[in-house]
mmCIF file of C-alpha atoms and ligand atoms in Angstrom:
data_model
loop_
_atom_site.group_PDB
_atom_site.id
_atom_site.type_symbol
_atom_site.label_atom_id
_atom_site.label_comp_id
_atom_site.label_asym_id
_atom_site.label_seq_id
_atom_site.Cartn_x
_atom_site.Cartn_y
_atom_site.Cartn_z
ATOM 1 C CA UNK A 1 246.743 275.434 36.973
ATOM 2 C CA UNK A 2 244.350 272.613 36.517
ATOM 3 C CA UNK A 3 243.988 269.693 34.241
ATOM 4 C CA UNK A 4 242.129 270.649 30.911
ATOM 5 C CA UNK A 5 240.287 267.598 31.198
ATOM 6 C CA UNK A 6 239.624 266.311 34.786
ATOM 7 C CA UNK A 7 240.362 269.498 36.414
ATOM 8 C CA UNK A 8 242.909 268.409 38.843
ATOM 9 C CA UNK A 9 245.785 270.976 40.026
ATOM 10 C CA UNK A 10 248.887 270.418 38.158
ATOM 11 C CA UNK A 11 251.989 270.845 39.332
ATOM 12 C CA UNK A 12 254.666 273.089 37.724
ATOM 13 C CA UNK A 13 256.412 271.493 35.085
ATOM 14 C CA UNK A 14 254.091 268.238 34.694
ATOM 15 C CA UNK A 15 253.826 266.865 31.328
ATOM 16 C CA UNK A 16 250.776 264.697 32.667
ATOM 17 C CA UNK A 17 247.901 265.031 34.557
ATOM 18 C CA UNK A 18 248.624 262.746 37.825
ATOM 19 C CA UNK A 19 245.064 262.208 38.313
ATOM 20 C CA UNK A 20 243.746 261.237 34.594
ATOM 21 C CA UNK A 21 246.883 261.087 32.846
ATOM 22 C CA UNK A 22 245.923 263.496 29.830
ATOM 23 C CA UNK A 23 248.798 265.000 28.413
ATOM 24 C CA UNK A 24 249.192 268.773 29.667
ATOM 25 C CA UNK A 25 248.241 271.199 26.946
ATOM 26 C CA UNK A 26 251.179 274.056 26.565
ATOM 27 C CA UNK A 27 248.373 276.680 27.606
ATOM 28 C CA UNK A 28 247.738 275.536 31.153
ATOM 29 C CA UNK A 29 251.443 275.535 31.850
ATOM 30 C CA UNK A 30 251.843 278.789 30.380
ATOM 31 C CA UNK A 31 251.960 281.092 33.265
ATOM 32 C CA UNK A 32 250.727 284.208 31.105
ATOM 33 C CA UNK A 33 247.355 282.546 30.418
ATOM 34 C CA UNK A 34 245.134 283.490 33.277
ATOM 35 C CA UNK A 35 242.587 281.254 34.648
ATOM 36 C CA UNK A 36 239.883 283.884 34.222
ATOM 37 C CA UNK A 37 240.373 284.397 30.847
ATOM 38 C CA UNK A 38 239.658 280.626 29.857
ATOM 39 C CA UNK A 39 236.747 280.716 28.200
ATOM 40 C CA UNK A 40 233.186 279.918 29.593
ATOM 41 C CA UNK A 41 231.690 276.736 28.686
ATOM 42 C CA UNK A 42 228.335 277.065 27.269
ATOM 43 C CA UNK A 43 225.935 275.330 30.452
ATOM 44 C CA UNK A 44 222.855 274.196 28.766
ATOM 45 C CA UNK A 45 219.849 274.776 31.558
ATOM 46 C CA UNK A 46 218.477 271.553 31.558
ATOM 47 C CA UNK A 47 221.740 269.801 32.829
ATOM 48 C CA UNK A 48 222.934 269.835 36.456
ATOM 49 C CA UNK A 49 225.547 271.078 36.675
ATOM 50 C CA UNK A 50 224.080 274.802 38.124
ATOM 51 C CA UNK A 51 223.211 272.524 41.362
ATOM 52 C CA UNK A 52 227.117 273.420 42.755
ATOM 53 C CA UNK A 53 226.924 273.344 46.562
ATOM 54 C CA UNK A 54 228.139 276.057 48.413
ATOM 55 C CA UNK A 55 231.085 273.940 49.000
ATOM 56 C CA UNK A 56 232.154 273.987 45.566
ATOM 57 C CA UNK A 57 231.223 277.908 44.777
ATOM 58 C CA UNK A 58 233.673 278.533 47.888
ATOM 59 C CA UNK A 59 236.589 277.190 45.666
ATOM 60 C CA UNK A 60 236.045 280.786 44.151
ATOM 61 C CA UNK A 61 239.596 281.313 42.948
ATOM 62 C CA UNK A 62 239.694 278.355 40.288
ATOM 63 C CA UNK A 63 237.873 278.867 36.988
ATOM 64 C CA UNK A 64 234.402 278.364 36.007
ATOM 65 C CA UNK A 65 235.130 275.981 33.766
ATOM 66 C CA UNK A 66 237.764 273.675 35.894
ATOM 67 C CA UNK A 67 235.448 273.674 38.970
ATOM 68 C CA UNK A 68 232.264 272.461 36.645
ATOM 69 C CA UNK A 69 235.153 269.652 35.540
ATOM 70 C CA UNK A 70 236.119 268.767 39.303
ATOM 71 C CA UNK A 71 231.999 269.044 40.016
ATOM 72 C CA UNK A 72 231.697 266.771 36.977
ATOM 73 C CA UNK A 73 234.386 264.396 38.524
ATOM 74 C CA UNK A 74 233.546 263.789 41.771
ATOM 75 C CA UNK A 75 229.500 262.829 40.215
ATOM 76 C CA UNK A 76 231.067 260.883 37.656
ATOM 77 C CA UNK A 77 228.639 258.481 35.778
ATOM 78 C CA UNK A 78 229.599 255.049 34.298
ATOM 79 C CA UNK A 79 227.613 253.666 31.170
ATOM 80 C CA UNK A 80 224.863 251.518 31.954
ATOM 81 C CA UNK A 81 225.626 249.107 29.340
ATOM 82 C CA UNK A 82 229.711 248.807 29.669
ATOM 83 C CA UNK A 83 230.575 250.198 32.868
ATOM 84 C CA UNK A 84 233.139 252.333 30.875
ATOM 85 C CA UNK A 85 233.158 256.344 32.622
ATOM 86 C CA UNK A 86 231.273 258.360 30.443
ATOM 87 C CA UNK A 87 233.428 261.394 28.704
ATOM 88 C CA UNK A 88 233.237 265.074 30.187
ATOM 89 C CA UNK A 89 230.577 266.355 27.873
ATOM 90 C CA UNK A 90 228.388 263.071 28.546
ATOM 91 C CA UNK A 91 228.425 263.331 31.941
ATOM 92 C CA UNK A 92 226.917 266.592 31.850
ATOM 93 C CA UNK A 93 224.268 266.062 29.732
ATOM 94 C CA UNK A 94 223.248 263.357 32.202
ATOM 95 C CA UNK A 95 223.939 260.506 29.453
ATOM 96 C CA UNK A 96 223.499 256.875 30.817
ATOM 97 C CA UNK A 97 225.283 255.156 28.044
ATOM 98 C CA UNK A 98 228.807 256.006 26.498
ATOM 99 C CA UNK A 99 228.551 257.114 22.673
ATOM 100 C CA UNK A 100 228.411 253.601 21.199
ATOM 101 C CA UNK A 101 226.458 252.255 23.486
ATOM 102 C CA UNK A 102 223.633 254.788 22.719
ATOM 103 C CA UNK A 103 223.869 253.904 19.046
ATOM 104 C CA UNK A 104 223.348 250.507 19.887
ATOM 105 C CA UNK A 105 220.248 250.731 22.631
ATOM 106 C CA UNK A 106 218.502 253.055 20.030
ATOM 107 C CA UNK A 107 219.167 250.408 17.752
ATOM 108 C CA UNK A 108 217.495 248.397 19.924
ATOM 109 C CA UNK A 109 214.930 250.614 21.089
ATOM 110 C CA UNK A 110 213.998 250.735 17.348
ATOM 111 C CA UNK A 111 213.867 247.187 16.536
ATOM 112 C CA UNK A 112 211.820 247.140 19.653
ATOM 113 C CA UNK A 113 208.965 248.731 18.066
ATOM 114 C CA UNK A 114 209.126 247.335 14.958
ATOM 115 C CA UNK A 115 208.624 244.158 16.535
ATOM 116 C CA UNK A 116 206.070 245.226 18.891
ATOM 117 C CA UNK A 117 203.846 246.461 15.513
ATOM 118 C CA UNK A 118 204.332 243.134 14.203
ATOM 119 C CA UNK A 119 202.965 241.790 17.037
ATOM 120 C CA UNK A 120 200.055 244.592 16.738
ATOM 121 C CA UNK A 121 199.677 243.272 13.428
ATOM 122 C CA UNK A 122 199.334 239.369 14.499
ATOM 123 C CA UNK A 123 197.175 239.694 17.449
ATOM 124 C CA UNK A 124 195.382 242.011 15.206
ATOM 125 C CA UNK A 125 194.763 238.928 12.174
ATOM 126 C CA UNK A 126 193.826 236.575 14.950
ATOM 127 C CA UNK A 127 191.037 239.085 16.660
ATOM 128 C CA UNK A 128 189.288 240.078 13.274
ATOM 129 C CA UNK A 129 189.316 236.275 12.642
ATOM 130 C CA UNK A 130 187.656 235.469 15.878
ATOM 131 C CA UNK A 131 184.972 238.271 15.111
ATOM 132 C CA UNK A 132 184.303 237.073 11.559
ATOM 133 C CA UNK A 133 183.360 233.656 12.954
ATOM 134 C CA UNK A 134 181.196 235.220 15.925
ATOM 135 C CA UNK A 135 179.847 237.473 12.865
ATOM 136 C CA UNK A 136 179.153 234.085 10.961
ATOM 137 C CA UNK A 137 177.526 232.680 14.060
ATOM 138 C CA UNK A 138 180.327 229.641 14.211
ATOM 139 C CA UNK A 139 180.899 230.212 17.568
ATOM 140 C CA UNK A 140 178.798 231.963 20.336
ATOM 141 C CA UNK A 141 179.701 235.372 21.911
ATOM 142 C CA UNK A 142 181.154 234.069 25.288
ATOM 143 C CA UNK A 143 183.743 232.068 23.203
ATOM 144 C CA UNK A 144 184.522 234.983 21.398
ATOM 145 C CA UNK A 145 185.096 236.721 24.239
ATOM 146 C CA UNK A 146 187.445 233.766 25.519
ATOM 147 C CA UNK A 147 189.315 233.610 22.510
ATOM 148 C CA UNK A 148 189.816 237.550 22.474
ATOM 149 C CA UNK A 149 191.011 237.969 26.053
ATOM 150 C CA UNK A 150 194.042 234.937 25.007
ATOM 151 C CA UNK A 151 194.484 237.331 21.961
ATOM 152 C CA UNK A 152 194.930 240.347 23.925
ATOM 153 C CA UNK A 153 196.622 239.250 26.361
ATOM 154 C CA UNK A 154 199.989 239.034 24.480
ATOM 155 C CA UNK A 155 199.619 242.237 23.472
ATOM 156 C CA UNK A 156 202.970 243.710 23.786
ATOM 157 C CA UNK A 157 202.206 247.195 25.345
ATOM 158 C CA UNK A 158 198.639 248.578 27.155
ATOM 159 C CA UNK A 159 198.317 250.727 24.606
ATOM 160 C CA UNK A 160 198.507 248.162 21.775
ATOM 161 C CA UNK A 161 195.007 247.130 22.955
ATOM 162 C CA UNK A 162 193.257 250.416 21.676
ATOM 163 C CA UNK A 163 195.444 250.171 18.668
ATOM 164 C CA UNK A 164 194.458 246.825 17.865
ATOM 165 C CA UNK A 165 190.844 246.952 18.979
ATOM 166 C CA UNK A 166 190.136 250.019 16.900
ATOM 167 C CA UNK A 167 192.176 248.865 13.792
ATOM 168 C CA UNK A 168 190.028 245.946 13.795
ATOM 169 C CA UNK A 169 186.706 247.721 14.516
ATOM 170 C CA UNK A 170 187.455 249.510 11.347
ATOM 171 C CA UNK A 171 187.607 246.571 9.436
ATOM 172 C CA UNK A 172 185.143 244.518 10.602
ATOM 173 C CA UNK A 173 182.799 247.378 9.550
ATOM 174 C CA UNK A 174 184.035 248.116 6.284
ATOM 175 C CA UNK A 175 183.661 244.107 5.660
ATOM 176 C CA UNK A 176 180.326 244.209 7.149
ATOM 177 C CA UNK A 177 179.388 247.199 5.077
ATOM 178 C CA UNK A 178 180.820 246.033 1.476
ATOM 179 C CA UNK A 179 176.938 246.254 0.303
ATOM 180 C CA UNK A 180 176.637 249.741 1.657
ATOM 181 C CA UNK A 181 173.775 248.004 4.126
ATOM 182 C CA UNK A 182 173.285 247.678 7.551
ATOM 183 C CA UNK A 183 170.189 245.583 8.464
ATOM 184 C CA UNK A 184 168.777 245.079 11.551
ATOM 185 C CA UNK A 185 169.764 241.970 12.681
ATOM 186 C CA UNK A 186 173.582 243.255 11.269
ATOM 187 C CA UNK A 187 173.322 245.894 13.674
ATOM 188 C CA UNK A 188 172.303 243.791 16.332
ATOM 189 C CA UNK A 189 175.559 241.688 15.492
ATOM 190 C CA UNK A 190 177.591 245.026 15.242
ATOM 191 C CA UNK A 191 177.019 245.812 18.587
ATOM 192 C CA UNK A 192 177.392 242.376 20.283
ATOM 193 C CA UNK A 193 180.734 243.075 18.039
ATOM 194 C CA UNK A 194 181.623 246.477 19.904
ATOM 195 C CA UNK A 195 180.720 245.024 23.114
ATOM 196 C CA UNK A 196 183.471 242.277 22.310
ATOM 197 C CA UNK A 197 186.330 245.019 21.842
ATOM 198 C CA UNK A 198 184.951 247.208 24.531
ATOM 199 C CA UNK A 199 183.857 250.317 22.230
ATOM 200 C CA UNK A 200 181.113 251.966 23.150
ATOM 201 C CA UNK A 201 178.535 251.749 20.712
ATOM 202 C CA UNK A 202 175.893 254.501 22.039
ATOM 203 C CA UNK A 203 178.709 256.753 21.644
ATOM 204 C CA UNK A 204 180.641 255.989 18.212
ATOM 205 C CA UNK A 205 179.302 259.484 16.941
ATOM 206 C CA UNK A 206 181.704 260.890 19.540
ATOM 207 C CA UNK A 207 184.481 258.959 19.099
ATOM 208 C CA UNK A 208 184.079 256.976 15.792
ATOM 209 C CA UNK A 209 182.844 259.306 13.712
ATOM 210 C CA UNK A 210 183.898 257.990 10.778
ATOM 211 C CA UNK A 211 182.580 255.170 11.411
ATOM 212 C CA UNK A 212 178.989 256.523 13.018
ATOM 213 C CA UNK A 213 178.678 258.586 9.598
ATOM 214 C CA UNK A 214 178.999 254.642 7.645
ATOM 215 C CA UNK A 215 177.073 253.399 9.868
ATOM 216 C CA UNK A 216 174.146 256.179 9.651
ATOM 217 C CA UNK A 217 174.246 255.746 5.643
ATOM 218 C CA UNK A 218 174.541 251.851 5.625
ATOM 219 C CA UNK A 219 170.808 252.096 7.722
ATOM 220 C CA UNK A 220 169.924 254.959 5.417
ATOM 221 C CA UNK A 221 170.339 252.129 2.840
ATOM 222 C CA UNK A 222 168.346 249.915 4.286
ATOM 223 C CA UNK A 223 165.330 251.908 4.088
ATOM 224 C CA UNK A 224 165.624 252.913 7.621
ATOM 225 C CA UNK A 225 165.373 256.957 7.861
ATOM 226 C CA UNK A 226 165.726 259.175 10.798
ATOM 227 C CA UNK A 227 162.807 260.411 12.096
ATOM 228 C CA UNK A 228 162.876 263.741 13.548
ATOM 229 C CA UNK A 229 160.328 266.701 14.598
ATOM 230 C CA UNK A 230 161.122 269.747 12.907
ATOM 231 C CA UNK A 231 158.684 272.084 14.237
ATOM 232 C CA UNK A 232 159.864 274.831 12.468
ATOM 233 C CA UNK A 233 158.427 273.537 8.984
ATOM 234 C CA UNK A 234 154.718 272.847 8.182
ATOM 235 C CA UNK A 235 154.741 269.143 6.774
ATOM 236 C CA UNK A 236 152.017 268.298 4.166
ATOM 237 C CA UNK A 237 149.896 265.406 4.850
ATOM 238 C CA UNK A 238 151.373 261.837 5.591
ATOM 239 C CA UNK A 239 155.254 263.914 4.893
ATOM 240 C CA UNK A 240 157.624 262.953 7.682
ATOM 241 C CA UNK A 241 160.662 265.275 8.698
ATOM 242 C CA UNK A 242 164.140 262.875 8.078
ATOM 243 C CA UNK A 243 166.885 265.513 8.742
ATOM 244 C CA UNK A 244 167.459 268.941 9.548
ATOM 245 C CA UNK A 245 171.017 270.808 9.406
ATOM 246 C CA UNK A 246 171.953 273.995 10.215
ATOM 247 C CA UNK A 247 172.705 275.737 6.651
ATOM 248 C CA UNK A 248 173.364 278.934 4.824
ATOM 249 C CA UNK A 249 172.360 279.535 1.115
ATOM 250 C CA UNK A 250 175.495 281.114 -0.790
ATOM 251 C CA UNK A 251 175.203 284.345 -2.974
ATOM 252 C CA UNK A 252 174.508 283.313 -6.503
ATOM 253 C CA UNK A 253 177.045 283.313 -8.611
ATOM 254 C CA UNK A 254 178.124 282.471 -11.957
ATOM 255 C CA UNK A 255 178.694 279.337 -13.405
ATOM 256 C CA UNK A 256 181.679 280.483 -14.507
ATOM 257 C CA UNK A 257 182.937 281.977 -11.378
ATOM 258 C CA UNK A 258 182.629 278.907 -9.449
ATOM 259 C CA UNK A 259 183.538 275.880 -12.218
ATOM 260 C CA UNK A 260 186.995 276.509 -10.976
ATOM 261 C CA UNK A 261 186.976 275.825 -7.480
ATOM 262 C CA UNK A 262 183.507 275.544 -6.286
ATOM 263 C CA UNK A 263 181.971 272.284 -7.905
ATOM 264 C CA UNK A 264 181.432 269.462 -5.666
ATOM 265 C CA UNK A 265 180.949 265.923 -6.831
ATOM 266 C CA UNK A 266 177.678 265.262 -8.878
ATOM 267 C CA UNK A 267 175.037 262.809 -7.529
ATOM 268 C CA UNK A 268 171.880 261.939 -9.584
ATOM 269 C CA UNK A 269 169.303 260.816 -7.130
ATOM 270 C CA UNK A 270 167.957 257.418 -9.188
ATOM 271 C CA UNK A 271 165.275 254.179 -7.883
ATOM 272 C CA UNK A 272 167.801 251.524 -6.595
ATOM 273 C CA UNK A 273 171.022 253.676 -6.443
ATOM 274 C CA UNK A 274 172.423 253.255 -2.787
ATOM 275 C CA UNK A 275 174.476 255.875 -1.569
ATOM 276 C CA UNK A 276 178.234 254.920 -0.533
ATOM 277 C CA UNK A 277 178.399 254.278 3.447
ATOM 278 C CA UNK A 278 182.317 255.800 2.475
ATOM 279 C CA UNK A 279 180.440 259.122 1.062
ATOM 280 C CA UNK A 280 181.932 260.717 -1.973
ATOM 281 C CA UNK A 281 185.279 262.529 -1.678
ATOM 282 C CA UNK A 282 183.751 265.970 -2.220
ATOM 283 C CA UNK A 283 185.579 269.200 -1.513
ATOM 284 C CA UNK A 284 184.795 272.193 1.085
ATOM 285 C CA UNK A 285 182.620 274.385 -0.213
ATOM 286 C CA UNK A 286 184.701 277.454 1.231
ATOM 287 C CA UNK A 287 188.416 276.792 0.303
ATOM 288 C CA UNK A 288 190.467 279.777 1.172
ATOM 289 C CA UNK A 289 188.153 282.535 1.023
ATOM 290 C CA UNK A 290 184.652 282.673 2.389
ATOM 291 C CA UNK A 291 181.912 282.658 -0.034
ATOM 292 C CA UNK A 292 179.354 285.401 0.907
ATOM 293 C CA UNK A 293 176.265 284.200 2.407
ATOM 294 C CA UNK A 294 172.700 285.495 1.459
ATOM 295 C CA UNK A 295 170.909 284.028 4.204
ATOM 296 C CA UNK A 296 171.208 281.345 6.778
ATOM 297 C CA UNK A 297 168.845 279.096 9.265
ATOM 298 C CA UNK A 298 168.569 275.365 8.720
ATOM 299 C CA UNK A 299 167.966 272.819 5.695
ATOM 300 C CA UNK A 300 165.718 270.236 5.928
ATOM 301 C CA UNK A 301 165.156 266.799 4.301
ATOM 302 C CA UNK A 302 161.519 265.163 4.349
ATOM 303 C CA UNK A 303 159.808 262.145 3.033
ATOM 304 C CA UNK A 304 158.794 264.535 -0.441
ATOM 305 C CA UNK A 305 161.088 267.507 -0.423
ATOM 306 C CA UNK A 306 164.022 269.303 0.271
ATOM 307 C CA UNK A 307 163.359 273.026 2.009
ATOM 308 C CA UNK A 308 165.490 275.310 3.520
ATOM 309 C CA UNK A 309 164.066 278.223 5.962
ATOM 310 C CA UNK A 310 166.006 281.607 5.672
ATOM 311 C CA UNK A 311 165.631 284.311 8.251
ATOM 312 C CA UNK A 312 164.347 285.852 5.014
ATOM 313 C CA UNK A 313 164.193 283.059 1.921
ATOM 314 C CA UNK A 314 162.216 279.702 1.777
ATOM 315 C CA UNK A 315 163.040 277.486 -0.884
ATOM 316 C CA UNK A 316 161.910 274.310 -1.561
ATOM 317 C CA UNK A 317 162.569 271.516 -3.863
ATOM 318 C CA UNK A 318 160.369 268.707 -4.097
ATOM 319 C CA UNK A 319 161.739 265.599 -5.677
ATOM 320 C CA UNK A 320 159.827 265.285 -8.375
ATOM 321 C CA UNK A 321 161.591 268.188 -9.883
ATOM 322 C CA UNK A 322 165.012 266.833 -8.204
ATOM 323 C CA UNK A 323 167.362 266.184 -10.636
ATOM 324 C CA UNK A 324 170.812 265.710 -9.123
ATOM 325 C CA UNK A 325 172.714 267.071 -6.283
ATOM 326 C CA UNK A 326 176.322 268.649 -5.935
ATOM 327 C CA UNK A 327 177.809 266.873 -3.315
ATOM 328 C CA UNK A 328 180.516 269.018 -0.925
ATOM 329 C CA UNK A 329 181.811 267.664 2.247
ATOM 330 C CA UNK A 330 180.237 270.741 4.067
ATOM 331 C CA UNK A 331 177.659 271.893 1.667
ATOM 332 C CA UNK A 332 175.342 270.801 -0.993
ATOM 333 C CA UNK A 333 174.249 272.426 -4.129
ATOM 334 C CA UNK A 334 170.396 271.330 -5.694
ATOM 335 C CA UNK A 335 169.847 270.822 -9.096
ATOM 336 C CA UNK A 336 165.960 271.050 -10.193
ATOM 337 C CA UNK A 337 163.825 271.203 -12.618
ATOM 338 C CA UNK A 338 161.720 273.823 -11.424
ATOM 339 C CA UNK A 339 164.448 276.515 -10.621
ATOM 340 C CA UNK A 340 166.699 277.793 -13.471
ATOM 341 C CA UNK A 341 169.629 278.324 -11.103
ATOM 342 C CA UNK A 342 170.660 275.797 -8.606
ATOM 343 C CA UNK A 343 170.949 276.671 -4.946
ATOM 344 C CA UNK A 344 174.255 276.098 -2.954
ATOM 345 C CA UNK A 345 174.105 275.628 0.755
ATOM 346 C CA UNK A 346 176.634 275.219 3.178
ATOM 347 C CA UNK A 347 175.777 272.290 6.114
ATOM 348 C CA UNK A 348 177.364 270.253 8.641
ATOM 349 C CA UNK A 349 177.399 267.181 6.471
ATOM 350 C CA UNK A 350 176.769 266.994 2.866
ATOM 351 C CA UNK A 351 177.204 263.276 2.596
ATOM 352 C CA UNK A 352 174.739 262.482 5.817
ATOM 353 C CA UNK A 353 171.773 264.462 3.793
ATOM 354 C CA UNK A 354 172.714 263.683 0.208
ATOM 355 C CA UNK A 355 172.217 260.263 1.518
ATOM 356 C CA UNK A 356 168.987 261.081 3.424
ATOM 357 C CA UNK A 357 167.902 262.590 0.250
ATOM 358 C CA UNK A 358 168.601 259.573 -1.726
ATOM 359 C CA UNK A 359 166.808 256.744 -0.443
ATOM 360 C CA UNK A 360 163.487 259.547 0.909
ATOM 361 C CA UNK A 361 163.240 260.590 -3.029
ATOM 362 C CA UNK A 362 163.075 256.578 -3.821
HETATM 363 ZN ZN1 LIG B 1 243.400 265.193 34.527
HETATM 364 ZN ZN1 LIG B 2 229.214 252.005 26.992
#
């Protein structure tokens, strides 16, 4: 017979264990209860106890379940925190602290962090106030620089540097951008700015996008328009080619049928309206089911016109008949004058072109 609880042999007729001193349960004296018929403990795989040396599976006449307890024993752990020996089930799982002890370093683990983001948070004030100086040419770039390495260097953790420097690369934009403009000499600035926190400027479209897309309408505000050669179209005299997207024109279908879920956000197209660097808020053009498509090849954007090239269709809109445009976050639907229904097209970006659109038809 062994101990219920350390697995020691008991003697016949002992009340308590010699070796842990738990009281002897009736069972294990009961000579009628066989050890094999104790009943298995449930292992879990991931704790150690299945790592029995051969030494210990030669002690094949005791019970599964004592011989894990006498394994348990002889590798038994104390808590790290106050020395106490962890219980039976503790010590299997591989614990390092006793139950209240746990409670109390994931207390602390938790208060950790908190304090850690208010740190973020602090070192995060004191960058974007260094910027906004630099940005207000108070101080030159090299003391910016100074002043951010003594900011981030009591950052709390190596990650809270990409937190922080992100966070605030965010905001300095979005303050930067309040007039939905991005002039030259700002850009010049921005990227002095992105140099200062270490982001990569040539490749925010990859890893900013958010912030690329801002940044590509802010320009587009500021009169400054892609230029690109779309040698699939034939451009009138003195037109220029701003954008092309891949695109698909949409089956036609019924006002009706699509004033329920398929309207994106209007946009008239006016002199002296600049299009928000945040975009509008416009919905997917395909929500749930796909919408058929009638044709598909690529929608371009020029210095007079809108026209999209089909494999089979051409149409074209030039913005003199424009009057406003459905904005979608992957689409865009053109309402003209000169066409008695208006054409919805799936794209990569409806914002990027509406914008294009904008300021061109200006
Ligand atoms: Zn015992
Ligand atoms: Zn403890």
């Amino acid at each position: 017979m062994y101990c219920s609880d350390c697995g020691a042999i008991l003697q016949e007729g002992d009340v308590f264990c010699s070796t842990c001193g738990v009281k002897v349960s009736p069972n294990e004296l009961n000579p009628t209860t066989s050890e094999t018929q104790l009943k298995p403990i449930f292992v879990q795989p991931d704790n150690k106890v299945d790592n029995l040396s051969s030494r210990d599976l030669a002690i094949g006449h005791k019970s599964e379940e004592a011989q894990l307890r006498i394994k348990t024993q002889k590798h038994s752990h104390l808590c790290e925190a106050c020395g106490k020996k962890l219980s039976f089930t503790d010590n299997l799982k591989g614990a390092r602290f006793c139950k209240p002890c746990k409670e109390i370093e994931e207390k602390k683990i938790e208060l950790a962090k908190i304090a850690a983001r208010q740190l973020e948070a602090q070192l995060s004030v004191e960058a974007h106030a260094i910027i906004m100086k630099f940005w207000r040419s108070e101080i030159e770039k090299a003391e910016a620089m100074r002043r951010l390495g003594e900011v981030f260097s009591k950052a709390p953790a190596a990650k809270s540097f990409d937190n922080m420097k992100d966070e605030t690369f965010r905001e300095i934009v979005d303050e930067i951008l309040v007039d939905n403009i991005l002039s030259v000499e700002e850009e010049t600035k921005l990227k002095a700015i992105a140099e200062l926190l270490t982001i990569n400027f040539p490749m925010l479209e990859w890893n900013y996008k958010d912030i690329f897309v801002k940044l590509f309408i802010a320009r587009i505000n500021d009169g400054r328009l892609p230029i690109i050669n779309a040698s699939n179209i034939v451009l009138k005299k003195n037109e220029i080619a701003h954008m092309a997207q891949r695109a698909s024109l949409l089956k036609q279908v019924n006002i009706t049928e699509y004033q329920g879920g398929y309207s994106g956000v209007s946009f008239r197209v006016m002199k002296g309206v600049r299009f928000s660097t945040g975009g509008v808020r416009g919905r997917r053009v395909v929500v749930g089911t796909k919408m058929q498509e009638d044709d598909s090849g690529s929608i371009v954007a020029t210095s007079q016109r809108i026209v999209f090239l089909g494999d089979r269709k051409t149409i074209e809109v030039p913005y003199s008949k424009l009057i406003s445009l459905e904005i979608f976050e992957d689409g865009i639907r053109v309402h003209a004058s000169n066409r008695q229904s208006a054409p919805l097209f799936t794209l990569e970006n409806g914002n990027t072109f509406a914008a294009v659109v904008n300021r061109a038809a200006q």
